[in-house]
Amino acid sequence: MASDGVFQSVCSLDCPDQCGLLVHKKNGKIVKVEGDPDHPVTQGNICNKVRKMAGRIYDPKRLKYPMRRVGKKGEGKFERISWEEAIQEITDNWKTLIKQAGPESILPYSFYGNMGRLNSEGMDRRFFNRLGASRLDQTICNSAGSEGYKYTMGGSIGTDPEDTVHTKLFIMWGINAASTNMHQVVLAQKARKNGAKIVVIDVHKNQTGRWADWYIPVLPGTDSALALGMMHILFAENMTDEAFLEDYTVGHKALREHVKQYDPATVSAITGVPVQDIYRLARMYGEASPAFIRIGNGPQHHDNGGMCIRTISCLPALTGQWLVRGGGAIKGNSHYLRFNKNALQRPDLRKDKKNRVINMNLLGQALLESNPPIRALYVYNSNPALVAPDSHKVRRGLMRDGVFTVVHDLFLTETAKYADIVLPAASSFENTDFYTSYWHHYIQKHNPVTQPYEESKSNMAVFKLLAEAMGFDEQAFKDNEEEMIRQAFDQTNNPNLEGITSDSFNEKLYIKADIKLPFQGELPTPSGKIELYSETMEKKGYPPLPTYAPLVKDSNLPFLFVPGPNHNFLNSTFSHNDVHIKLEKMPRLYMNKADASELGIENGDPVRIWNDRGECRLTVSVGDSVLPGVVVSQGLWADSPESGIKQLVNALTPDRIADMGGGATFFSGRVNVEKIADR
């Protein structure tokens, strides 16, 4: 590995853009990270988070060596130990637990803090399958919406984002794209120069809402009603593409009758969107072509989130936009990039196929109430003490006696402070891996550009050490990164990846899949068509047609609370870094001026926000960026010496499960707000 120069790299963050990067090294250290101008989609543009990544890699707070807890759980007091001691202590503990309580007493907890496929769902899956541990249902992010979208389209199938430069109407629905999908904004800007209009539908007038030509505020959890109101007008005013509906859909006649009940006056009362705006939006959508909907993560984080995305996903079919270049929708595009997951993850290594499955949104409940109990927890690529719903319950579970916890991370996170053993993680820049975007159509390989920091190790390296110490002698635990990449692209049965092998990356580190676009063949739905009426849903007990269902009213508290993302953090990533904290300034609560006036609250006042799960203390921002009855915060702020856990917004969020896919309901909680008299 050369000590100096400029090296191609890939952004590993859990972000749809998955940028191509150029990493500059001097004297063996990364000194600069910039965008790769040759990447076909991201074209050299990167966000501020990644631009400052070198500071994160060499942050003095980064973990340097393994540690053992010497204080109480949660205190964060540790002593240095060797890797040999750490691996021995972990595996000795697990061997004892397996004899006493069986392998299901051990639970892995992870998500996509690193989107590299080998280090997020490769050797780890092999290890825990062979161990026979409890299985984690990874549902915290997009599972509800993905299932809802699948009922309509058959899978994560969407428009090629590169084609959206031709779009004439963008609807950014429930996505703060300026902060979470910046290259979709770049593409929309190019289209805007050619006359495109941009509409943003959201609960908060965030950066994307302020950038739009028209911002439409909507009450949380009512997006499906708005989509149904649009359908009502499209059918009533003959703005539908009848030929497309006849040839490419099932259920359009039933849908036409069904949406008659969602007249604009009814929908306005549900959503808070004025009647005239519902007409204007529907007519804009019915008349524009190509018209494109970027469906965000926000709406699915409600009790009715799966049905919400299912409903919005029906709109492009009504106007035939799937046949127009730059039309259609994107919820995700991962269906096109399906590699051989069985070869990568080796589910055949699991002897007991009926091992229990634990929903990651219910971690607090699982740690406190599971029977038989969870006796060991292994956390990597995630920080559940900050990101999981009902965070106080999660932390009570982490404090429970008899839970042996290991955390593998770059920093001493909130979760790591509860650990018995802490392991230092290598950054993505130090690993070999491959990446598949869930937005654009490119697969990217990454070669390490720098040596591991101090004693840090990749997830893959640690699981191989654990496997050896557990006595697992299968070849699966001896495979190296190159061999696993080869296995992932062997026998994919995916026509979009035809001709792509591990050797393809020797010539170019990013390769576009050969996409067979929708309607060049059958969709992967039972009917092979877009299912406006879903018999599968009907058999499962769901309404077969798109339907609005109100949120669960879990209390009589006056405000719906939405803790959305901010611009300078990504979940808890960067929330511990001083530079990013300074850029974001402080955690704020956005409140409508009418509500604030009634409560005697003024802009800049400190406020207490609470419900029966917990409380936070934030600084209020008063204005018209949210509707009355709604309060919004942005970002997951790390615990700090000054505030303790008083800014832990997920302490307020419910751990109820959404209507589909086991999804989270972060945005369906209710709270009260009061001014703090003593600043």
XYZ file of C-alpha atoms in Angstrom:
679
model
C 0.000 0.000 0.000
C 1.477 3.327 -1.113
C 2.018 5.851 1.659
C 1.318 8.929 -0.485
C -1.008 9.697 -3.370
C -4.664 9.916 -4.314
C -6.787 6.776 -4.102
C -10.296 5.898 -5.235
C -12.674 5.090 -2.405
C -16.362 4.730 -1.582
C -18.466 6.404 1.088
C -19.593 3.743 3.546
C -22.366 5.744 5.239
C -25.962 4.535 5.341
C -27.009 6.974 2.634
C -28.641 6.317 -0.752
C -26.053 8.350 -2.683
C -23.067 6.080 -1.937
C -20.565 8.546 -3.388
C -17.376 7.812 -5.212
C -14.476 9.403 -3.326
C -10.859 10.388 -3.818
C -8.724 10.022 -0.688
C -5.495 12.022 -0.435
C -2.653 10.596 1.657
C 0.555 12.172 2.849
C 3.142 10.399 4.984
C 0.780 7.443 5.213
C -2.141 9.424 6.679
C -5.373 10.611 5.104
C -5.219 14.388 4.809
C -8.165 15.108 2.528
C -11.347 13.454 1.257
C -13.068 14.787 -1.852
C -15.599 13.552 -4.380
C -14.543 11.507 -7.388
C -15.482 13.586 -10.462
C -15.435 10.454 -12.631
C -18.237 8.756 -10.713
C -21.186 8.788 -13.146
C -23.839 9.738 -10.577
C -22.149 11.607 -7.739
C -19.681 13.384 -10.083
C -17.383 14.833 -7.434
C -20.051 16.370 -5.194
C -19.979 15.188 -1.579
C -21.612 16.307 1.636
C -19.932 18.113 4.490
C -20.062 14.973 6.627
C -17.774 13.067 4.279
C -15.606 16.067 3.423
C -14.583 16.183 7.080
C -14.118 12.417 7.392
C -10.345 12.633 7.921
C -11.012 14.412 11.202
C -13.247 11.519 12.273
C -10.646 8.908 11.311
C -7.966 10.585 13.452
C -10.241 11.937 16.172
C -8.347 11.694 19.497
C -11.488 10.137 21.014
C -11.294 7.183 18.630
C -10.818 3.805 20.346
C -7.273 2.501 20.087
C -7.266 -0.915 21.802
C -9.583 -3.459 23.458
C -10.859 -2.651 26.945
C -12.550 -4.383 29.871
C -15.092 -2.652 32.106
C -13.851 -1.850 35.629
C -16.655 0.450 36.800
C -20.414 0.087 36.920
C -22.370 -0.364 33.720
C -22.963 3.013 32.144
C -20.066 4.738 33.917
C -17.667 4.296 31.009
C -14.704 3.161 33.120
C -12.434 0.616 31.412
C -8.935 -0.827 31.504
C -6.769 -1.757 28.550
C -6.450 -5.418 27.603
C -4.942 -7.294 24.664
C -6.873 -8.699 21.723
C -5.982 -12.193 22.908
C -7.502 -11.488 26.322
C -10.610 -9.927 24.787
C -11.310 -12.811 22.407
C -10.647 -15.360 25.153
C -12.958 -13.623 27.611
C -15.764 -13.258 25.065
C -15.657 -16.838 23.824
C -15.214 -18.353 27.298
C -18.329 -16.489 28.384
C -20.279 -17.618 25.327
C -19.208 -21.243 25.674
C -20.459 -21.231 29.258
C -23.753 -19.621 28.269
C -24.298 -22.119 25.455
C -23.858 -25.000 27.917
C -26.137 -23.394 30.505
C -28.839 -21.735 28.421
C -28.263 -22.588 24.768
C -26.984 -20.391 21.921
C -30.251 -18.438 21.704
C -29.243 -16.714 24.922
C -26.826 -14.711 22.729
C -28.178 -11.857 20.581
C -26.268 -9.946 17.878
C -27.403 -6.352 17.367
C -26.275 -4.460 14.280
C -27.380 -2.287 11.417
C -25.615 -0.365 8.647
C -23.215 2.017 10.330
C -20.893 0.601 7.652
C -22.664 -0.234 4.379
C -19.887 -2.522 3.154
C -21.542 -5.855 2.467
C -18.720 -8.009 3.844
C -18.574 -6.035 7.089
C -22.320 -5.558 7.584
C -23.807 -8.846 6.424
C -21.016 -11.239 5.540
C -18.712 -12.951 8.009
C -20.934 -11.828 10.902
C -23.908 -13.704 9.453
C -21.786 -16.790 8.907
C -20.580 -16.643 12.496
C -23.952 -16.174 14.196
C -25.601 -18.737 11.919
C -22.974 -21.301 12.944
C -23.264 -20.247 16.589
C -27.059 -20.667 16.495
C -27.644 -17.319 18.203
C -31.004 -15.576 18.313
C -31.680 -13.813 15.027
C -32.144 -10.068 14.770
C -34.951 -8.741 12.588
C -33.331 -5.608 11.119
C -36.443 -3.463 10.800
C -35.482 -0.086 12.263
C -35.170 1.847 9.005
C -37.164 0.965 5.899
C -38.878 -2.379 6.413
C -42.459 -1.093 6.692
C -42.196 1.004 3.541
C -40.337 -1.692 1.633
C -43.091 -4.204 2.319
C -45.798 -1.718 1.395
C -44.018 -0.830 -1.842
C -43.497 -4.513 -2.600
C -47.233 -5.197 -2.492
C -47.628 -2.695 -5.329
C -44.470 -3.206 -7.404
C -43.154 -6.605 -6.324
C -39.837 -5.346 -5.001
C -37.514 -2.396 -4.565
C -37.879 -1.316 -8.196
C -37.702 2.312 -9.235
C -36.640 4.861 -11.785
C -32.982 5.199 -12.726
C -32.052 8.416 -10.885
C -29.799 9.444 -13.773
C -32.953 9.737 -15.917
C -34.505 12.317 -13.598
C -32.612 15.116 -15.351
C -35.483 14.802 -17.869
C -38.227 15.130 -15.239
C -40.668 18.052 -15.416
C -42.319 17.631 -12.000
C -40.558 16.379 -8.881
C -42.548 15.477 -5.795
C -40.193 14.986 -2.854
C -42.509 13.156 -0.477
C -41.365 12.811 3.127
C -37.667 13.166 2.360
C -35.276 15.903 3.439
C -33.253 15.240 0.313
C -30.980 18.259 0.777
C -29.612 16.516 3.874
C -30.136 12.820 3.076
C -30.039 12.391 -0.743
C -28.108 15.413 -2.004
C -27.447 14.057 -5.498
C -31.163 13.727 -6.144
C -31.238 17.455 -5.399
C -28.359 18.029 -7.840
C -30.233 16.120 -10.567
C -33.430 18.029 -9.809
C -31.540 21.313 -10.057
C -30.350 20.350 -13.532
C -33.932 19.556 -14.520
C -35.137 22.796 -12.929
C -32.927 24.777 -15.310
C -34.991 23.188 -18.100
C -38.290 24.191 -16.554
C -38.965 21.465 -13.981
C -41.006 22.312 -10.880
C -40.226 20.905 -7.427
C -42.898 20.163 -4.833
C -42.035 19.049 -1.315
C -44.592 17.322 0.922
C -43.450 16.991 4.522
C -44.324 17.628 8.156
C -41.505 20.173 8.532
C -40.281 22.961 6.285
C -36.667 21.848 6.490
C -33.857 22.640 4.045
C -35.570 20.722 1.262
C -38.895 22.433 1.900
C -37.246 25.843 1.741
C -35.552 24.900 -1.548
C -38.780 23.786 -3.230
C -40.937 25.772 -5.629
C -43.910 24.754 -3.503
C -43.869 23.339 0.014
C -46.987 21.513 1.234
C -47.178 20.907 5.002
C -49.060 17.785 6.015
C -50.055 16.410 9.410
C -47.911 13.431 10.490
C -49.229 10.043 9.440
C -51.794 11.372 6.948
C -49.777 11.071 3.719
C -51.817 8.110 2.488
C -55.003 10.179 2.749
C -53.402 12.913 0.629
C -52.371 10.361 -2.022
C -55.900 8.934 -2.046
C -57.310 12.438 -2.451
C -55.042 12.924 -5.469
C -56.318 9.650 -6.921
C -59.911 10.805 -6.392
C -59.260 13.904 -8.516
C -57.199 12.092 -11.160
C -60.027 9.634 -11.774
C -62.807 12.228 -11.492
C -61.175 14.628 -13.953
C -60.118 11.928 -16.453
C -56.391 12.523 -15.979
C -55.561 8.814 -15.806
C -53.854 6.772 -18.524
C -56.515 4.171 -19.210
C -54.403 2.198 -21.674
C -51.595 1.846 -19.140
C -54.036 0.877 -16.388
C -55.568 -1.791 -18.599
C -52.283 -3.269 -19.821
C -50.022 -2.995 -16.802
C -52.146 -3.029 -13.640
C -54.712 -5.100 -11.794
C -57.518 -3.573 -9.746
C -57.852 -0.146 -11.339
C -61.640 -0.383 -11.648
C -62.005 -1.302 -7.979
C -59.611 1.510 -7.055
C -61.653 4.026 -9.052
C -64.731 3.215 -6.957
C -62.792 2.972 -3.716
C -61.269 6.469 -3.865
C -64.618 8.194 -4.344
C -64.857 8.332 -0.538
C -61.625 10.378 -0.386
C -63.048 13.621 -1.706
C -60.911 16.753 -1.237
C -62.968 18.104 1.673
C -62.643 14.839 3.592
C -58.923 14.610 2.825
C -58.350 18.231 3.820
C -59.892 17.595 7.231
C -57.549 14.629 7.743
C -54.292 16.077 6.395
C -54.478 19.789 7.142
C -53.877 20.526 3.433
C -56.374 23.085 2.059
C -58.901 21.803 -0.492
C -57.607 24.127 -3.224
C -54.062 22.844 -2.663
C -55.195 19.220 -3.036
C -56.776 20.115 -6.384
C -53.697 22.046 -7.473
C -51.335 19.200 -6.543
C -53.421 16.520 -8.275
C -53.764 18.596 -11.435
C -50.041 19.384 -11.518
C -49.313 15.688 -11.241
C -51.940 14.681 -13.794
C -50.802 17.210 -16.378
C -46.996 17.011 -16.029
C -44.904 14.431 -17.843
C -42.429 13.114 -16.958
C -43.554 13.316 -13.310
C -41.426 11.677 -10.627
C -41.996 10.950 -6.925
C -39.038 10.511 -4.590
C -40.541 8.597 -1.668
C -38.641 9.206 1.557
C -38.192 7.316 4.798
C -40.262 9.724 6.894
C -43.845 8.608 6.162
C -43.110 4.940 6.840
C -42.068 5.629 10.453
C -45.676 5.721 11.565
C -48.194 3.176 12.793
C -49.641 3.155 9.263
C -46.263 3.492 7.511
C -46.404 0.413 5.296
C -49.831 1.265 3.914
C -48.734 4.858 3.444
C -45.881 3.867 1.101
C -48.096 1.272 -0.570
C -50.585 4.054 -1.354
C -48.104 6.625 -2.684
C -46.496 3.945 -4.865
C -49.766 3.509 -6.782
C -49.770 7.077 -8.131
C -47.318 6.668 -11.073
C -49.462 3.855 -12.466
C -52.556 6.046 -12.652
C -50.869 8.472 -15.049
C -48.701 5.918 -16.884
C -45.477 7.575 -15.756
C -43.563 4.315 -15.611
C -43.289 4.340 -19.407
C -41.902 7.891 -19.552
C -38.174 8.472 -19.179
C -37.689 10.433 -15.956
C -41.146 9.497 -14.688
C -42.202 6.948 -12.073
C -40.873 6.823 -8.519
C -38.029 5.747 -6.297
C -38.515 4.244 -2.874
C -35.374 2.205 -3.447
C -33.594 0.337 -6.218
C -31.963 -2.557 -4.388
C -33.934 -5.175 -6.355
C -31.720 -4.529 -9.367
C -28.473 -5.192 -7.465
C -29.335 -8.504 -5.800
C -26.156 -10.525 -5.302
C -25.889 -14.080 -3.966
C -26.732 -13.453 -0.304
C -26.884 -17.133 0.575
C -23.298 -17.612 -0.590
C -22.222 -14.559 1.391
C -24.166 -15.210 4.590
C -24.294 -19.044 4.607
C -27.668 -19.691 6.274
C -26.964 -23.409 5.756
C -24.547 -23.184 8.714
C -27.492 -22.681 11.089
C -28.554 -26.065 12.470
C -31.774 -24.925 14.139
C -33.809 -23.132 11.488
C -36.410 -22.189 14.109
C -34.138 -20.040 16.267
C -36.122 -17.183 17.743
C -36.256 -13.861 15.919
C -36.140 -10.588 17.871
C -37.319 -7.335 16.311
C -34.571 -4.758 16.766
C -37.170 -2.067 17.564
C -38.054 -4.071 20.676
C -34.540 -4.290 22.097
C -35.493 -2.777 25.450
C -38.389 -5.161 25.827
C -36.233 -8.093 24.691
C -33.475 -7.348 27.220
C -35.931 -6.899 30.078
C -38.656 -9.433 29.335
C -37.505 -12.199 26.952
C -38.143 -15.709 28.192
C -35.731 -17.421 28.143
C -33.699 -14.289 28.851
C -31.002 -12.780 26.691
C -27.734 -13.392 28.523
C -25.248 -11.866 26.055
C -25.374 -9.025 23.538
C -22.884 -8.299 20.745
C -23.287 -4.831 19.212
C -21.589 -3.594 16.032
C -22.397 -1.074 13.283
C -25.015 0.445 15.585
C -25.532 2.483 18.748
C -28.886 1.311 20.147
C -28.645 3.303 23.396
C -29.108 6.389 21.216
C -30.889 5.201 18.059
C -33.371 2.565 19.246
C -36.925 3.620 20.176
C -37.946 4.068 23.802
C -34.284 4.634 24.675
C -34.707 4.685 28.448
C -36.142 1.184 28.281
C -33.172 0.128 26.141
C -30.741 1.552 28.691
C -32.533 -0.186 31.551
C -32.078 -3.404 29.591
C -28.384 -2.701 29.071
C -28.031 -2.128 32.830
C -29.602 -5.491 33.679
C -27.447 -7.853 35.685
C -26.630 -11.016 33.800
C -26.278 -9.471 30.335
C -22.704 -9.832 29.088
C -22.293 -7.086 26.483
C -19.618 -6.618 23.849
C -19.475 -3.500 21.669
C -17.269 -3.176 18.589
C -17.091 0.469 17.448
C -14.833 3.343 16.485
C -15.803 5.385 19.554
C -16.906 4.883 23.133
C -20.552 5.367 22.235
C -23.480 5.569 24.638
C -23.966 1.819 24.126
C -20.275 1.048 24.633
C -20.409 2.620 28.095
C -22.648 -0.285 29.162
C -20.311 -2.921 27.695
C -18.222 -5.491 29.536
C -15.769 -5.643 26.638
C -15.156 -2.849 24.107
C -13.348 -3.570 20.839
C -11.831 -0.901 18.533
C -13.276 -0.977 15.009
C -11.457 -0.239 11.778
C -12.993 2.410 9.543
C -14.211 1.594 6.060
C -11.101 3.259 4.613
C -9.087 0.448 6.224
C -11.157 -2.432 4.753
C -11.656 -4.391 1.555
C -15.364 -4.530 0.729
C -18.030 -4.037 -1.914
C -21.030 -1.726 -1.908
C -24.442 -1.703 -3.555
C -26.495 1.488 -3.500
C -30.190 1.439 -2.663
C -30.753 4.478 -4.917
C -28.463 4.429 -7.970
C -27.573 1.402 -10.069
C -23.838 1.095 -9.427
C -21.893 -1.586 -7.564
C -18.593 -0.416 -6.157
C -15.567 -2.242 -4.817
C -13.354 -0.714 -2.162
C -9.697 -1.468 -1.563
C -8.120 -0.287 1.692
C -6.419 3.085 1.386
C -4.762 3.212 4.800
C -3.541 0.866 7.517
C -5.841 0.080 10.468
C -5.769 2.771 13.130
C -3.769 1.686 16.213
C -5.091 -1.800 17.185
C -8.453 -1.518 15.406
C -9.843 -4.437 13.415
C -12.635 -4.819 10.867
C -15.830 -6.699 11.639
C -14.690 -9.412 9.264
C -11.346 -9.833 11.033
C -12.953 -10.001 14.483
C -15.536 -12.606 13.493
C -12.797 -14.775 12.037
C -10.926 -14.548 15.369
C -14.105 -15.408 17.279
C -14.805 -18.354 14.980
C -11.302 -19.729 15.516
C -11.604 -19.368 19.287
C -15.007 -21.095 19.238
C -13.465 -24.018 17.329
C -15.411 -23.454 14.086
C -13.254 -25.125 11.441
C -15.459 -24.782 8.366
C -13.921 -23.259 5.219
C -16.506 -20.458 5.469
C -14.451 -18.918 8.294
C -11.186 -19.150 6.386
C -12.367 -17.293 3.277
C -10.736 -13.932 2.699
C -12.389 -10.800 1.331
C -11.606 -11.490 -2.318
C -13.003 -15.013 -2.051
C -16.204 -13.738 -0.440
C -16.676 -11.109 -3.146
C -16.260 -13.840 -5.745
C -18.903 -15.944 -3.994
C -21.319 -12.999 -3.807
C -21.273 -12.553 -7.584
C -21.311 -16.243 -8.474
C -24.692 -17.666 -9.525
C -26.753 -14.609 -8.623
C -29.691 -15.581 -10.880
C -30.060 -11.837 -11.405
C -30.136 -10.840 -15.094
C -29.180 -7.291 -14.143
C -25.778 -8.555 -12.941
C -25.122 -10.797 -15.923
C -21.470 -10.613 -16.859
C -20.403 -8.950 -13.605
C -17.878 -11.039 -11.690
C -15.357 -10.284 -8.989
C -12.747 -9.962 -11.748
C -14.762 -7.116 -13.292
C -13.600 -4.857 -10.465
C -9.976 -5.304 -11.514
C -10.675 -2.998 -14.457
C -13.022 -0.520 -12.790
C -14.039 -0.088 -9.163
C -17.633 0.917 -9.991
C -19.876 -0.932 -12.441
C -23.440 -0.152 -13.490
C -25.847 -3.046 -13.490
C -27.452 -3.855 -16.827
C -30.935 -2.874 -15.723
C -33.937 -4.561 -17.262
C -36.389 -1.749 -16.587
C -39.972 -2.365 -15.425
C -42.388 -3.494 -18.106
C -39.692 -4.944 -20.329
C -40.922 -8.131 -18.701
C -43.163 -9.140 -15.850
C -42.886 -7.464 -12.477
C -42.124 -9.763 -9.517
C -45.713 -9.493 -8.203
C -48.042 -12.523 -8.197
C -49.847 -11.128 -11.251
C -46.722 -9.821 -12.993
C -48.358 -6.384 -13.029
C -48.655 -3.372 -10.747
C -51.121 -4.487 -8.092
C -53.477 -1.642 -7.237
C -55.631 -4.393 -5.737
C -53.531 -6.971 -3.877
C -54.947 -10.409 -3.221
C -51.810 -11.171 -1.218
C -52.633 -8.348 1.180
C -56.206 -9.534 1.427
C -55.066 -13.046 2.377
C -52.830 -11.560 5.085
C -55.686 -9.574 6.581
C -54.798 -6.169 5.136
C -57.153 -4.029 3.058
C -56.430 -5.089 -0.536
C -56.802 -1.508 -1.803
C -54.818 1.526 -0.598
C -56.528 2.809 2.539
C -55.990 5.519 5.122
C -55.872 4.419 8.770
C -55.376 6.980 11.565
C -52.420 6.772 13.932
C -52.681 5.025 17.268
C -53.571 7.611 19.893
C -51.281 6.447 22.666
C -52.163 9.323 24.999
C -54.191 12.510 25.259
C -51.086 14.700 25.105
C -51.550 17.609 22.695
C -48.632 17.354 20.251
C -47.546 14.842 17.637
C -43.754 14.537 17.878
C -41.470 13.887 14.886
C -37.707 13.518 15.632
C -36.300 13.786 12.106
C -32.702 13.832 10.827
C -30.511 16.912 10.765
C -27.959 18.086 8.224
C -24.639 17.331 9.942
C -25.247 13.967 11.651
C -26.302 10.611 10.225
C -28.267 8.935 12.998
C -25.683 8.878 15.810
C -22.676 9.001 13.452
C -20.896 12.377 13.768
C -22.981 13.313 16.822
C -19.866 12.763 18.979
C -17.557 14.879 16.789
C -16.908 18.447 17.930
C -16.781 19.902 14.409
C -20.199 18.538 13.474
C -21.739 19.533 16.790
C -20.487 23.076 16.244
C -21.973 23.151 12.737
C -25.370 21.967 13.976
C -25.164 24.380 16.954
C -27.814 22.939 19.298
C -30.797 20.598 19.431
C -33.974 22.563 18.690
C -37.688 21.936 18.886
C -39.715 23.470 16.056
C -43.176 24.679 17.103
C -45.966 26.558 15.395
C -46.308 30.185 16.508
C -50.000 29.730 17.417
C -49.170 26.880 19.810
C -46.233 28.801 21.253
C -48.352 31.893 21.862
C -50.987 29.881 23.675
C -48.323 28.382 25.965
C -46.471 31.652 26.550
C -43.384 30.352 24.750
C -41.131 32.628 22.732
C -38.486 31.888 20.139
C -35.240 30.767 21.825
C -36.863 29.709 25.093
C -35.683 26.487 26.755
C -38.534 23.983 26.879
C -39.259 20.664 28.496
C -40.833 18.077 26.205
C -42.164 14.888 27.787
C -44.482 11.903 27.847
C -44.746 8.793 30.005
C -41.582 7.330 28.407
C -39.233 10.195 29.246
C -38.404 13.841 28.757
C -36.005 16.142 26.878
C -34.906 19.731 27.266
C -34.454 21.593 24.000
C -34.390 25.142 22.688
C -37.583 26.109 20.879
C -37.716 27.594 17.386
C -41.070 29.307 16.876
C -42.525 29.956 13.426
C -44.624 28.438 10.665
C -42.321 25.546 9.658
C -44.732 23.015 11.250
C -48.519 22.881 11.491
C -50.330 23.534 14.786
C -50.372 20.447 16.981
C -47.004 19.238 15.657
C -43.507 19.599 17.105
C -40.344 18.498 15.319
C -36.743 18.004 16.452
C -33.755 17.272 14.227
C -30.872 14.919 14.884
C -29.833 12.302 17.439
C -27.629 14.264 19.813
C -24.993 12.415 21.791
C -25.051 12.431 25.574
C -22.822 15.267 26.761
C -21.254 16.256 30.099
C -23.303 19.455 30.087
C -26.722 18.013 29.245
C -26.359 14.410 30.334
C -29.197 12.605 28.566
C -31.594 15.544 28.556
C -31.457 15.781 24.758
C -32.196 12.071 24.151
C -35.154 12.494 21.787
C -35.641 8.760 21.235
C -36.502 8.458 24.924
C -39.876 9.866 23.836
C -40.476 7.575 20.855
C -42.781 4.546 21.048
C -41.479 1.041 20.471
C -44.771 -0.020 18.907
C -44.468 -1.944 15.660
C -45.802 -0.503 12.400
C -48.541 -2.072 10.322
C -46.128 -3.948 8.041
C -42.642 -5.384 7.989
C -42.052 -5.055 11.731
C -41.147 -1.402 11.119
C -40.483 1.345 13.636
C -43.000 4.022 14.668
C -40.573 6.780 15.661
C -42.864 9.523 14.343
C -46.160 8.433 15.915
C -45.626 9.452 19.531
C -47.400 12.221 21.406
C -45.824 14.688 23.844
C -46.466 17.781 25.904
C -44.315 20.921 25.947
C -43.759 23.581 28.594
C -41.424 26.510 29.036
C -38.589 26.061 31.512
C -38.672 29.037 33.840
C -35.046 28.761 34.959
C -32.712 28.978 31.966
